[in-house]
mmCIF file of C-alpha atoms in Angstrom:
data_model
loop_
_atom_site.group_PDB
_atom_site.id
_atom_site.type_symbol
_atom_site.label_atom_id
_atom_site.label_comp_id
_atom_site.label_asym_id
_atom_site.label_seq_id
_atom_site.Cartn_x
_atom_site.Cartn_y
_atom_site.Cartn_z
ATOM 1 C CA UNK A 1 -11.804 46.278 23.113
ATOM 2 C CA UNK A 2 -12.578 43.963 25.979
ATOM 3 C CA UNK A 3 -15.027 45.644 27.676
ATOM 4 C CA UNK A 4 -18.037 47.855 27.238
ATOM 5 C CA UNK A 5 -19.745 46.331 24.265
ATOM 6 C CA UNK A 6 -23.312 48.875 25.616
ATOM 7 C CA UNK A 7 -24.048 51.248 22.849
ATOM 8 C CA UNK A 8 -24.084 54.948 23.800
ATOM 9 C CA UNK A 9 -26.570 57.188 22.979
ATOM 10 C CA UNK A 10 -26.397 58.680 19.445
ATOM 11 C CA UNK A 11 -24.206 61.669 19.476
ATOM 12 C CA UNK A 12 -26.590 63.776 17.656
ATOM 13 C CA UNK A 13 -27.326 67.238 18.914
ATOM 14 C CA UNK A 14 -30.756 67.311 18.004
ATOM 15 C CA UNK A 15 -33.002 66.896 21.718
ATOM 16 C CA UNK A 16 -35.772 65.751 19.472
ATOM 17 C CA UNK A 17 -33.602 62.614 18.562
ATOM 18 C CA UNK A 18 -31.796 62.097 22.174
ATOM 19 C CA UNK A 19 -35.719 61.930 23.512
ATOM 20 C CA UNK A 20 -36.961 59.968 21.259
ATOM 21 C CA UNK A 21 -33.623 57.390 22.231
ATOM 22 C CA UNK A 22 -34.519 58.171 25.968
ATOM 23 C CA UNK A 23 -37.976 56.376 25.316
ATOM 24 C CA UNK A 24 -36.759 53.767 23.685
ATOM 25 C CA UNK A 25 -34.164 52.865 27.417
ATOM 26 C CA UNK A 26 -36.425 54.492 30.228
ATOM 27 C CA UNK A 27 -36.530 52.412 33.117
ATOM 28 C CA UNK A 28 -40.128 50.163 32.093
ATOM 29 C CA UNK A 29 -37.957 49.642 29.125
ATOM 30 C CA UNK A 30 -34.943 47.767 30.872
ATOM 31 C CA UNK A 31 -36.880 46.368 33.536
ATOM 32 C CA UNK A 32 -38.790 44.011 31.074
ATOM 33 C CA UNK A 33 -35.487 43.771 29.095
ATOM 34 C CA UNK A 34 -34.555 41.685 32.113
ATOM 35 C CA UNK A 35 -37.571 39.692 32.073
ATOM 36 C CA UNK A 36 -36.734 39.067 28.573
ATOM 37 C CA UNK A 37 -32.558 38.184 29.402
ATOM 38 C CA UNK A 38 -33.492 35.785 31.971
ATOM 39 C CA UNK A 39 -35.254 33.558 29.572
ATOM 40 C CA UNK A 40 -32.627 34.048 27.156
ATOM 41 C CA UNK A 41 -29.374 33.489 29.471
ATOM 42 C CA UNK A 42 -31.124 30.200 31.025
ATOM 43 C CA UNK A 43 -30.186 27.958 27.739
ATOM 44 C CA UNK A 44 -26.430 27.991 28.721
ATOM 45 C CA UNK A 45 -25.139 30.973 30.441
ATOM 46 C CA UNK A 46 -22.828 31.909 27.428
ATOM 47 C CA UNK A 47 -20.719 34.896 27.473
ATOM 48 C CA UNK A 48 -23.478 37.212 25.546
ATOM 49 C CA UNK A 49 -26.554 36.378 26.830
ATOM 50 C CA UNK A 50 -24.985 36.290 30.817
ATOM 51 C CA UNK A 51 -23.318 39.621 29.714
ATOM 52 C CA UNK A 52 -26.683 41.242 28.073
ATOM 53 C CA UNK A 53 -28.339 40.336 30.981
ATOM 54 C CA UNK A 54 -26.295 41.919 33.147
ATOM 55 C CA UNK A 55 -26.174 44.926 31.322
ATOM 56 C CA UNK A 56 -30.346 45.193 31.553
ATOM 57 C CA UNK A 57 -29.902 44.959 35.317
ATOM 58 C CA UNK A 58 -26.983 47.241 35.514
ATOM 59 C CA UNK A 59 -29.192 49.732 33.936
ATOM 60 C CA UNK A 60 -31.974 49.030 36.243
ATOM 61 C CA UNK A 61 -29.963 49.266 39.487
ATOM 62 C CA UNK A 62 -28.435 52.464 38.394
ATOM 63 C CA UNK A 63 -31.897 53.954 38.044
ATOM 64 C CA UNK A 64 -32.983 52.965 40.956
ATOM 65 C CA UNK A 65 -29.758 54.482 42.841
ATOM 66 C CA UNK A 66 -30.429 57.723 41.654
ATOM 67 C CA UNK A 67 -34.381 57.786 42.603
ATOM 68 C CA UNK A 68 -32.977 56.093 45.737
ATOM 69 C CA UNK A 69 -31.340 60.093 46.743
ATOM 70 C CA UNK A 70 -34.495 61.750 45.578
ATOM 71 C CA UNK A 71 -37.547 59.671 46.311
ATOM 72 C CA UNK A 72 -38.112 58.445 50.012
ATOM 73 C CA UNK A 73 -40.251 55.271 48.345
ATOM 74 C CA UNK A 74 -38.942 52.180 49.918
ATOM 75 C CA UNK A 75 -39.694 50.071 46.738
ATOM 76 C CA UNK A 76 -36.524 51.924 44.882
ATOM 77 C CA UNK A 77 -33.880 50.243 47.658
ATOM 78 C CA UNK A 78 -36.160 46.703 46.976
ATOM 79 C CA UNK A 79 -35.588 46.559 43.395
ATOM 80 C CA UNK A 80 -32.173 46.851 43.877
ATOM 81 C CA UNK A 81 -32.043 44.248 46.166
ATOM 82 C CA UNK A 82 -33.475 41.862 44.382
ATOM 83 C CA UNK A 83 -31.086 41.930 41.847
ATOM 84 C CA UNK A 84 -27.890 42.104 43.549
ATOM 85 C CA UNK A 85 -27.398 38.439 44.054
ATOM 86 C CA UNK A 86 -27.900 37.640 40.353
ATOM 87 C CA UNK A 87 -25.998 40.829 39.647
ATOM 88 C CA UNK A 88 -23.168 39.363 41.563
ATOM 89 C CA UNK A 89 -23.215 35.576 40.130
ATOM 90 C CA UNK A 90 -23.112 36.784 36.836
ATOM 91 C CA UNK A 91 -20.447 39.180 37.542
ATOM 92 C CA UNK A 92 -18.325 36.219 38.625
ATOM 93 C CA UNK A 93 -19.059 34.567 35.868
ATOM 94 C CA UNK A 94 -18.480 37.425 33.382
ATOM 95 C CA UNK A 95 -15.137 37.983 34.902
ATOM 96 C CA UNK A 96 -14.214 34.211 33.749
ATOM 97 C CA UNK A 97 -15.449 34.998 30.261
ATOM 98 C CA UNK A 98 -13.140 38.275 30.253
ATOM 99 C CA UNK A 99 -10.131 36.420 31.414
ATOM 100 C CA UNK A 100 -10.572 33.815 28.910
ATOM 101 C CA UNK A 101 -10.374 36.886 26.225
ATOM 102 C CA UNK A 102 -7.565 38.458 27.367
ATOM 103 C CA UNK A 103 -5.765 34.815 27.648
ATOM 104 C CA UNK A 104 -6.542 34.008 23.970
ATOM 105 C CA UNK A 105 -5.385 37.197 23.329
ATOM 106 C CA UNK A 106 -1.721 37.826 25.601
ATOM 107 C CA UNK A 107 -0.685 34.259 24.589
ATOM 108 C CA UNK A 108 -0.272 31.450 21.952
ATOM 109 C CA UNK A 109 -2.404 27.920 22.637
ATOM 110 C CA UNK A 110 0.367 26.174 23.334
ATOM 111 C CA UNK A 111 1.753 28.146 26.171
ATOM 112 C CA UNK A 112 2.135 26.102 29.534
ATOM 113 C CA UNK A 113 0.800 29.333 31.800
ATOM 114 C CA UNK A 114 -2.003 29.593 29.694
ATOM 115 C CA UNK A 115 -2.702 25.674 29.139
ATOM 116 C CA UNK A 116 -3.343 26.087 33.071
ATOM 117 C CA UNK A 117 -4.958 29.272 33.073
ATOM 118 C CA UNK A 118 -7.911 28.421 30.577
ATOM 119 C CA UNK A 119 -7.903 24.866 32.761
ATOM 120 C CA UNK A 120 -8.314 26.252 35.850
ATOM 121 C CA UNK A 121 -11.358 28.643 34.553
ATOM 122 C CA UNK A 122 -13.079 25.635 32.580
ATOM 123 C CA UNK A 123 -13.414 24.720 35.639
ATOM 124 C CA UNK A 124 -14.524 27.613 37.581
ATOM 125 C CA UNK A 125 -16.595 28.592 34.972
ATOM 126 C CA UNK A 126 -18.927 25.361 35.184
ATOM 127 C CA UNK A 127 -19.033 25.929 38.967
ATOM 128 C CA UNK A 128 -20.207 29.479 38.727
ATOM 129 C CA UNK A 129 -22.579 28.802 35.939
ATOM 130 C CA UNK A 130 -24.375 26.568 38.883
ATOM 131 C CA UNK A 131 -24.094 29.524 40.822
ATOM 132 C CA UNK A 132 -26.120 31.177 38.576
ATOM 133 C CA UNK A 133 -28.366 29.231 37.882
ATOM 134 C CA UNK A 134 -29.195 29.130 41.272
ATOM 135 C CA UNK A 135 -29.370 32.429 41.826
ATOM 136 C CA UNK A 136 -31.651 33.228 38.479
ATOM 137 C CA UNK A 137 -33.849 30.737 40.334
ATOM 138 C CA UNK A 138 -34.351 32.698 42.997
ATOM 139 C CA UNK A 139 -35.036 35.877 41.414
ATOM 140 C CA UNK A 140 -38.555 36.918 41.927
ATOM 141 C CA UNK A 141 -39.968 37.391 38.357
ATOM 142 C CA UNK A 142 -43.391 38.244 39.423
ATOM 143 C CA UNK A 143 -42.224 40.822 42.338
ATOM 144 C CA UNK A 144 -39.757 42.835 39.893
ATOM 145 C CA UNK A 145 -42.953 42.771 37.145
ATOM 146 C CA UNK A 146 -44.893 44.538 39.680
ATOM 147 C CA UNK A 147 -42.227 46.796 40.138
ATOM 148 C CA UNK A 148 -41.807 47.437 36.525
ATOM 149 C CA UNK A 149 -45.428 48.854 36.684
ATOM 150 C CA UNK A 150 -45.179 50.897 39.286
ATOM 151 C CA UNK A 151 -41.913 52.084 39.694
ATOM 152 C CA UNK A 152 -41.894 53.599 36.003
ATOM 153 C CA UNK A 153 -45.111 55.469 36.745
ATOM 154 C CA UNK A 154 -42.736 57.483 39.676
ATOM 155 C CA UNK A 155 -40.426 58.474 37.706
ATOM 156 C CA UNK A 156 -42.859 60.844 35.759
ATOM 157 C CA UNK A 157 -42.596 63.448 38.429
ATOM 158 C CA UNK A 158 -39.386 64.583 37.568
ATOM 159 C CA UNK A 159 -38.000 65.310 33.749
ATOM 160 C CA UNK A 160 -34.904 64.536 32.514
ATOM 161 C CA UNK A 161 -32.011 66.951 32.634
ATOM 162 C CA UNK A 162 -33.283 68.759 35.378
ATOM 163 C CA UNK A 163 -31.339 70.968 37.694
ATOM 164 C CA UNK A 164 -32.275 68.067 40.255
ATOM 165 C CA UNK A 165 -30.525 65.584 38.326
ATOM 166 C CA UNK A 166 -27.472 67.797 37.182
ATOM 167 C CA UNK A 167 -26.795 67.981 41.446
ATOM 168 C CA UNK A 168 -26.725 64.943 41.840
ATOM 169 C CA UNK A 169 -24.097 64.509 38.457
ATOM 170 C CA UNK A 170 -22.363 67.063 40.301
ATOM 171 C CA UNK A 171 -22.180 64.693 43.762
ATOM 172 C CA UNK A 172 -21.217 61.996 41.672
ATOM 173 C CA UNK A 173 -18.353 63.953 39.419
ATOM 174 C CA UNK A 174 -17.049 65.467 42.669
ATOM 175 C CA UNK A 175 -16.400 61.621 44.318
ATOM 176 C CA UNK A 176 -15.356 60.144 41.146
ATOM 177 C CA UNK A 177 -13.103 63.562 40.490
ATOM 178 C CA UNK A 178 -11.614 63.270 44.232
ATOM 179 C CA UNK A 179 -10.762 59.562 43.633
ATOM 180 C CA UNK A 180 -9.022 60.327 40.106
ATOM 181 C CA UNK A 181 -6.665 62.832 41.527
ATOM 182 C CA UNK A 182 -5.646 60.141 44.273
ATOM 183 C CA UNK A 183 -5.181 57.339 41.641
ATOM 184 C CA UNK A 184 -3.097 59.752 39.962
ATOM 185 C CA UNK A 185 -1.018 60.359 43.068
ATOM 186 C CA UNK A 186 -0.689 56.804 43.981
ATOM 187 C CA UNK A 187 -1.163 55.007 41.211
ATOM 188 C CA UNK A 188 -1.972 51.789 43.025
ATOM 189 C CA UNK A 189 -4.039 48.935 41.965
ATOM 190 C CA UNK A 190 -7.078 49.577 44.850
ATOM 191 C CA UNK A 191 -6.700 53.257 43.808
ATOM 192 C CA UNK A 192 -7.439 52.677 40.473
ATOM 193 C CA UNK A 193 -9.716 50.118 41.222
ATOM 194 C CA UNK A 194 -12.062 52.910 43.283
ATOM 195 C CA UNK A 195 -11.659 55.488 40.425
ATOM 196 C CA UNK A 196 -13.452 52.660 38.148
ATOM 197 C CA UNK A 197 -16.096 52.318 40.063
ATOM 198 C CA UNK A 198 -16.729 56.253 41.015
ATOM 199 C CA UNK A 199 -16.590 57.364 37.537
ATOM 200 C CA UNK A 200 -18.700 54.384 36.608
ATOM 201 C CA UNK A 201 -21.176 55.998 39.270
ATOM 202 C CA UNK A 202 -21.245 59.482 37.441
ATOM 203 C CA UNK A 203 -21.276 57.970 34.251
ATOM 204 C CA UNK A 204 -24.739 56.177 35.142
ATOM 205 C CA UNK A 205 -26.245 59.513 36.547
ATOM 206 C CA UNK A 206 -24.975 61.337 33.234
ATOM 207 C CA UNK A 207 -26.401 58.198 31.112
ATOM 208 C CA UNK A 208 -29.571 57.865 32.566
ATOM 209 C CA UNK A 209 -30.821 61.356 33.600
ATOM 210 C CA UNK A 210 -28.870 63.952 31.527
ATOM 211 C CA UNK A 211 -29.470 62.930 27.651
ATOM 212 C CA UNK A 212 -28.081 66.362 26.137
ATOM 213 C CA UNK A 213 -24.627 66.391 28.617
ATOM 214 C CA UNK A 214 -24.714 62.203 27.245
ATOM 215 C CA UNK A 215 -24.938 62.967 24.016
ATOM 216 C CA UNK A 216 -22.192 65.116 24.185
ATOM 217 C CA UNK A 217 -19.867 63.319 26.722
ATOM 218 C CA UNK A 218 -20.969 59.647 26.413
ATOM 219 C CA UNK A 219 -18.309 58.497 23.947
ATOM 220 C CA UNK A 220 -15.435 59.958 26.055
ATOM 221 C CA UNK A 221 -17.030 58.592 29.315
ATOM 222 C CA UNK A 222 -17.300 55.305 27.793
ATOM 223 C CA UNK A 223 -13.609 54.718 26.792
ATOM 224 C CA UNK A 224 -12.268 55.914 29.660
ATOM 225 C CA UNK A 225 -14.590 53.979 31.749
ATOM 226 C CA UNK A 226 -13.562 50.767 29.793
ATOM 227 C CA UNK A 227 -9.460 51.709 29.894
ATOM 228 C CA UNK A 228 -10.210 51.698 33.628
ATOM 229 C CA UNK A 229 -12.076 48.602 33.520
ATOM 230 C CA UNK A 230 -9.427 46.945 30.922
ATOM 231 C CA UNK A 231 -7.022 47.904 33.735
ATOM 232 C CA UNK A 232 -9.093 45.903 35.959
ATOM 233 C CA UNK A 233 -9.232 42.976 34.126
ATOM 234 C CA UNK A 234 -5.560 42.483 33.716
ATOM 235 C CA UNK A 235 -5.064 43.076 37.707
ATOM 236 C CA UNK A 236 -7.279 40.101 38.429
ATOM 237 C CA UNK A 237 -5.599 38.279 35.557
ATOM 238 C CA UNK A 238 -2.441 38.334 37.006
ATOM 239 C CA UNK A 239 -3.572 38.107 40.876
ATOM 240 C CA UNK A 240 -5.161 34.866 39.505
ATOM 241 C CA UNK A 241 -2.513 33.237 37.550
ATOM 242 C CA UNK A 242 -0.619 33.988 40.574
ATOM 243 C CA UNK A 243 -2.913 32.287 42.922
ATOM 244 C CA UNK A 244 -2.955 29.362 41.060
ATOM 245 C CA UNK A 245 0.641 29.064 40.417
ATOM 246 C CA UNK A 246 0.199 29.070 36.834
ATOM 247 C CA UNK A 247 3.838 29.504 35.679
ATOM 248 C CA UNK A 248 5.427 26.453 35.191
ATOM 249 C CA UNK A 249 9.266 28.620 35.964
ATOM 250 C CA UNK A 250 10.558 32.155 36.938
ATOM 251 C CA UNK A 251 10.911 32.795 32.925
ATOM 252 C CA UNK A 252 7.556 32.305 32.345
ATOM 253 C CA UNK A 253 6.536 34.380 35.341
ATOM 254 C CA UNK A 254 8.379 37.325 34.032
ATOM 255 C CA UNK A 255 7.472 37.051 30.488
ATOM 256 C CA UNK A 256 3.708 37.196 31.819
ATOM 257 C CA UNK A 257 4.200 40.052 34.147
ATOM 258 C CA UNK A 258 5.889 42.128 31.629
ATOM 259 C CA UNK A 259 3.487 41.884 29.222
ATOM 260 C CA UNK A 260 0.494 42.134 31.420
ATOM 261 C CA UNK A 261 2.523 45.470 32.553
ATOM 262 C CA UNK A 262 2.623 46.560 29.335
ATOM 263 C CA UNK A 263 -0.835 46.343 28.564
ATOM 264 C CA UNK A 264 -2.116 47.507 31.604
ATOM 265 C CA UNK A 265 0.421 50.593 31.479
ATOM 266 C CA UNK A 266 -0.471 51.722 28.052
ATOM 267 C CA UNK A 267 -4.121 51.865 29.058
ATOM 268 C CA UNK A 268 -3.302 54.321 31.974
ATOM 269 C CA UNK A 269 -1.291 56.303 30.059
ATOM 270 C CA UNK A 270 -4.191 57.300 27.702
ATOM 271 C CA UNK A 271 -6.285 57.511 30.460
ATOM 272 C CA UNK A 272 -3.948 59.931 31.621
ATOM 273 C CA UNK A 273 -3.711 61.703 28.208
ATOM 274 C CA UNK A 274 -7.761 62.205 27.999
ATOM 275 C CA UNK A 275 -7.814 62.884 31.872
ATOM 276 C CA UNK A 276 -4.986 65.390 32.800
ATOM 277 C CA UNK A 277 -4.072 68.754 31.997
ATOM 278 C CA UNK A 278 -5.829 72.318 30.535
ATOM 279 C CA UNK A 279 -7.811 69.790 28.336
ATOM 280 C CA UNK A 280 -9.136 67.677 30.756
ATOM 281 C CA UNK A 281 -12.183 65.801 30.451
ATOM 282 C CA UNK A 282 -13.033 66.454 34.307
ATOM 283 C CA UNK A 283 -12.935 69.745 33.401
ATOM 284 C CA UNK A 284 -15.525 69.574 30.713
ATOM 285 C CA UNK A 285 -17.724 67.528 32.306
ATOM 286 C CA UNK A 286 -17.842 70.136 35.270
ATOM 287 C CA UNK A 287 -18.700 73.309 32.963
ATOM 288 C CA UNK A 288 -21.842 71.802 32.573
ATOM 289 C CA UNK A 289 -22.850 71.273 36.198
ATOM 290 C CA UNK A 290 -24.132 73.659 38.487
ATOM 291 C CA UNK A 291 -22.090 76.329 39.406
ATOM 292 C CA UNK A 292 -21.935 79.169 42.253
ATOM 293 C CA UNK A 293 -25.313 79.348 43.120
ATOM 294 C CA UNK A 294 -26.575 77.054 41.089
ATOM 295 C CA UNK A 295 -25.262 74.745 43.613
ATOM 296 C CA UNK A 296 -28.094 75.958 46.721
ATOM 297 C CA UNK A 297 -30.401 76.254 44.567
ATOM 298 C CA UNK A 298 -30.507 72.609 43.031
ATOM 299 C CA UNK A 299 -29.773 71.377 46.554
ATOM 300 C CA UNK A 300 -32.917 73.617 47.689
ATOM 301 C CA UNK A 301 -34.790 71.859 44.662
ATOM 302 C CA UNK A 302 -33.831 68.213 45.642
ATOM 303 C CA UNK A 303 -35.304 68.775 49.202
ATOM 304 C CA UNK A 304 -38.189 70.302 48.066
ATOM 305 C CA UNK A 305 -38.687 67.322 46.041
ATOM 306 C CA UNK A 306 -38.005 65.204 48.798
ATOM 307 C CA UNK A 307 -40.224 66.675 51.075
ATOM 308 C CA UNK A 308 -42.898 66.590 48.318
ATOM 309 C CA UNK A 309 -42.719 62.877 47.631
ATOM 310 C CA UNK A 310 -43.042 62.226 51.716
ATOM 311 C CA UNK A 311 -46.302 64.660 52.226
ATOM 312 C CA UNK A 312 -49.620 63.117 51.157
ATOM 313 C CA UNK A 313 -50.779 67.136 50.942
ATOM 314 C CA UNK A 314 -47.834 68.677 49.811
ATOM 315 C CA UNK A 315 -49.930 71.697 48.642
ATOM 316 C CA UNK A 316 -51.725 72.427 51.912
ATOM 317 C CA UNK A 317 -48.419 72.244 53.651
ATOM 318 C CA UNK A 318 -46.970 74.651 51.085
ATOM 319 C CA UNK A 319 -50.007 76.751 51.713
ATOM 320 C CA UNK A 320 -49.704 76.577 55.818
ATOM 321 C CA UNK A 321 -45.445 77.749 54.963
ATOM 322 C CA UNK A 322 -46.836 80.747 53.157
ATOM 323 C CA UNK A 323 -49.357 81.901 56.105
ATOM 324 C CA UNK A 324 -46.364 81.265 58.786
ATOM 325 C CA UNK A 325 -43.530 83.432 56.304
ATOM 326 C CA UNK A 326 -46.823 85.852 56.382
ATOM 327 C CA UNK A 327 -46.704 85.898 60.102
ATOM 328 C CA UNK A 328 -43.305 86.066 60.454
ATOM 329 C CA UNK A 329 -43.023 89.404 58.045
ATOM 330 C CA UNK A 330 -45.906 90.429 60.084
ATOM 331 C CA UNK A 331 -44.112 89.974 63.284
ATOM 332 C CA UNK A 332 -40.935 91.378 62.887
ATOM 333 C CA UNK A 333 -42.603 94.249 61.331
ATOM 334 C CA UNK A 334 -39.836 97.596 61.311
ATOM 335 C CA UNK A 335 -37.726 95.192 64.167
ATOM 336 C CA UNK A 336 -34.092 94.925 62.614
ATOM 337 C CA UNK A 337 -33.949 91.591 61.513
ATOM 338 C CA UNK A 338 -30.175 89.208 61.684
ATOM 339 C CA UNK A 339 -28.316 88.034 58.939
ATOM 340 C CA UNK A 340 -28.679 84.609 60.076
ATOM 341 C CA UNK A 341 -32.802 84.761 60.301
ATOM 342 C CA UNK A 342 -32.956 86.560 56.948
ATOM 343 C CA UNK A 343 -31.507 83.719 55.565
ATOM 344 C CA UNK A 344 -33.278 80.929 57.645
ATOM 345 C CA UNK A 345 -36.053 82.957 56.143
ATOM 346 C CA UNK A 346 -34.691 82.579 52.142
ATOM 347 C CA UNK A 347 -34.548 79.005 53.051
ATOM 348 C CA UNK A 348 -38.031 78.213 53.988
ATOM 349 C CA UNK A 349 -39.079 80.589 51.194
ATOM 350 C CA UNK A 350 -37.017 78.681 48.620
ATOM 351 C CA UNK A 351 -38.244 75.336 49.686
ATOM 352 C CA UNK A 352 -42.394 76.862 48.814
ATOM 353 C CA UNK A 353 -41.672 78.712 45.982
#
């Protein structure tokens, strides 16, 4: 397999064990695992150390995008930020690794197309290890320290596997879902590309935040999150050898797109296998999300969240809710009271409770 060399977390059902794992990868964890990458990737920018590193910084970013829909602190959208620029060098740079895999792999040494393939990223490669060099320069190593203290300590407030952090699975699952069933109508290349990227999205929420529904689905998101992304890799493969004019006659260029074709359609077709029908693993990754009312009441939960992480007195201001809700009751006393402000009323009272 070409891609996804991350280790899941262990399958075991035992909570005891998927905590204890959870300690091991919270988010102080990765964020000096960076720290750590950047010294290591530095000596060369080889394939695993620019790869581990951007796996540590994956994880980070991913974090931080799901405090970013639950906690207003501005320090969340900053430490993602500072790494996208080194995220994005080494992602170049990864992709050049990738292709030289799947080159070594599709075709013998002494094949013309792929003589000027692996010559043409050589090249590119040395150009984009400047890149990132350039870019790990510029990464503030003190700055994300400082967040590494304090950003950690926020993320305390709220426990993992929470109703909270099943809602926003279920935001996720419900893009990434949306985007499968039009890859699956279309079929095109950008289609599919989207779908990686959404159900890389949910996978992150579901990695990070739900360690029972991981420990359970995380093998199963995993391959079909790298079948997408092998599908990937052998679109910009071919849009590359293309660009460069890599086939030295129309023989060769068939030959190539046939067997790229081949590869990339036997990925989709398992994808399809895991992904479609009664069976389907969309289907049994929504069981496990809120349902019905569920739904209101986690969404209730996240704003109540929100609100607390914005008020310096949250509990007076829950206290003043409770007087007006007394007032209110007070108020309307034996008056008939409308549907609609009975349930304006619910809402308030939900958000205090």
């Amino acid at each position: 397999m070409m891609r996804g060399q991350e280790s899941p977390l262990s399958a075991s059902p035992a909570l005891a064990t998927v905590k204890a794992r959870a300690r091991k990868t919270g988010l102080r964890f990765w964020m000096e695992r960076v720290l750590q990458e950047c010294d290591q990737v530095c000596a060369g920018f080889g394939p695993d150390p620019v790869h581990d590193l951007r796996v540590a910084l994956r994880r980070c970013r991913s974090i931080a995008d799901g405090f970013i829909a639950i906690d207003p602190d501005p320090a969340w959208k900053e430490m993602k930020k500072a790494g996208r620029r080194l995220f994005s060098r080494l992602g170049e740079l990864r992709d050049v690794h990738v292709m030289q895999e799947w080159v070594g792999k599709l075709a013998s040494p002494s094949d013309p197309s792929a003589i000027a393939l692996l010559q043409f990223l050589a090249a590119r490669e040395i150009e984009l290890k400047q890149e990132a060099a350039l870019a790990l320069n510029e990464f503030d190593r003190k700055q994300w320290r400082r967040w590494s203290i304090k950003l950690p300590r926020r993320t305390t407030r709220l426990r993992q596997g929470s109703m909270i952090f099943k809602h926003l699975a279920l935001e996720r699952w419900l893009h990434a879902h949306d985007l499968h069933r039009r890859a699956m109508r279309g079929r095109s290349r950008i289609a599919f590309h989207k779908l990686r990227i959404g159900l890389k999205r949910f996978r992150y929420i579901v990695e990070n935040f739900l360690p029972e529904q991981h420990a359970a689905w995380g093998g199963d998101l995993k391959r079909v999150q790298d079948l997408l992304g092998e599908v990937h890799d052998l679109d910009v493969l071919w849009a590359t050898a293309t660009q460069i004019h890599a086939f030295p006659d129309e023989e060769s260029r068939r030959r190539w797109q046939q067997t790229i074709a081949d590869e990339r359609n036997s990925r989709i077709h398992v994808y399809r296998d895991k992904t479609l029908g009664k069976s389907s693993l969309w289907y049994v990754w929504r069981s496990e999300l809120p349902q019905g009312r569920q739904v209101a009441s986690a969404a209730l939960a996240r704003l109540k969240l929100w609100a607390s992480l914005l008020d310096p007195d949250f509990e007076h201001s829950q206290r003043i809710t409770q007087l007006a809700l007394q007032l209110y009751d007070g108020l309307t006393g034996a008056l008939c009271v409308s549907a609609q402000a009975a349930e304006q009323r619910a809402s308030v009272r939900a958000r205090t409770s």
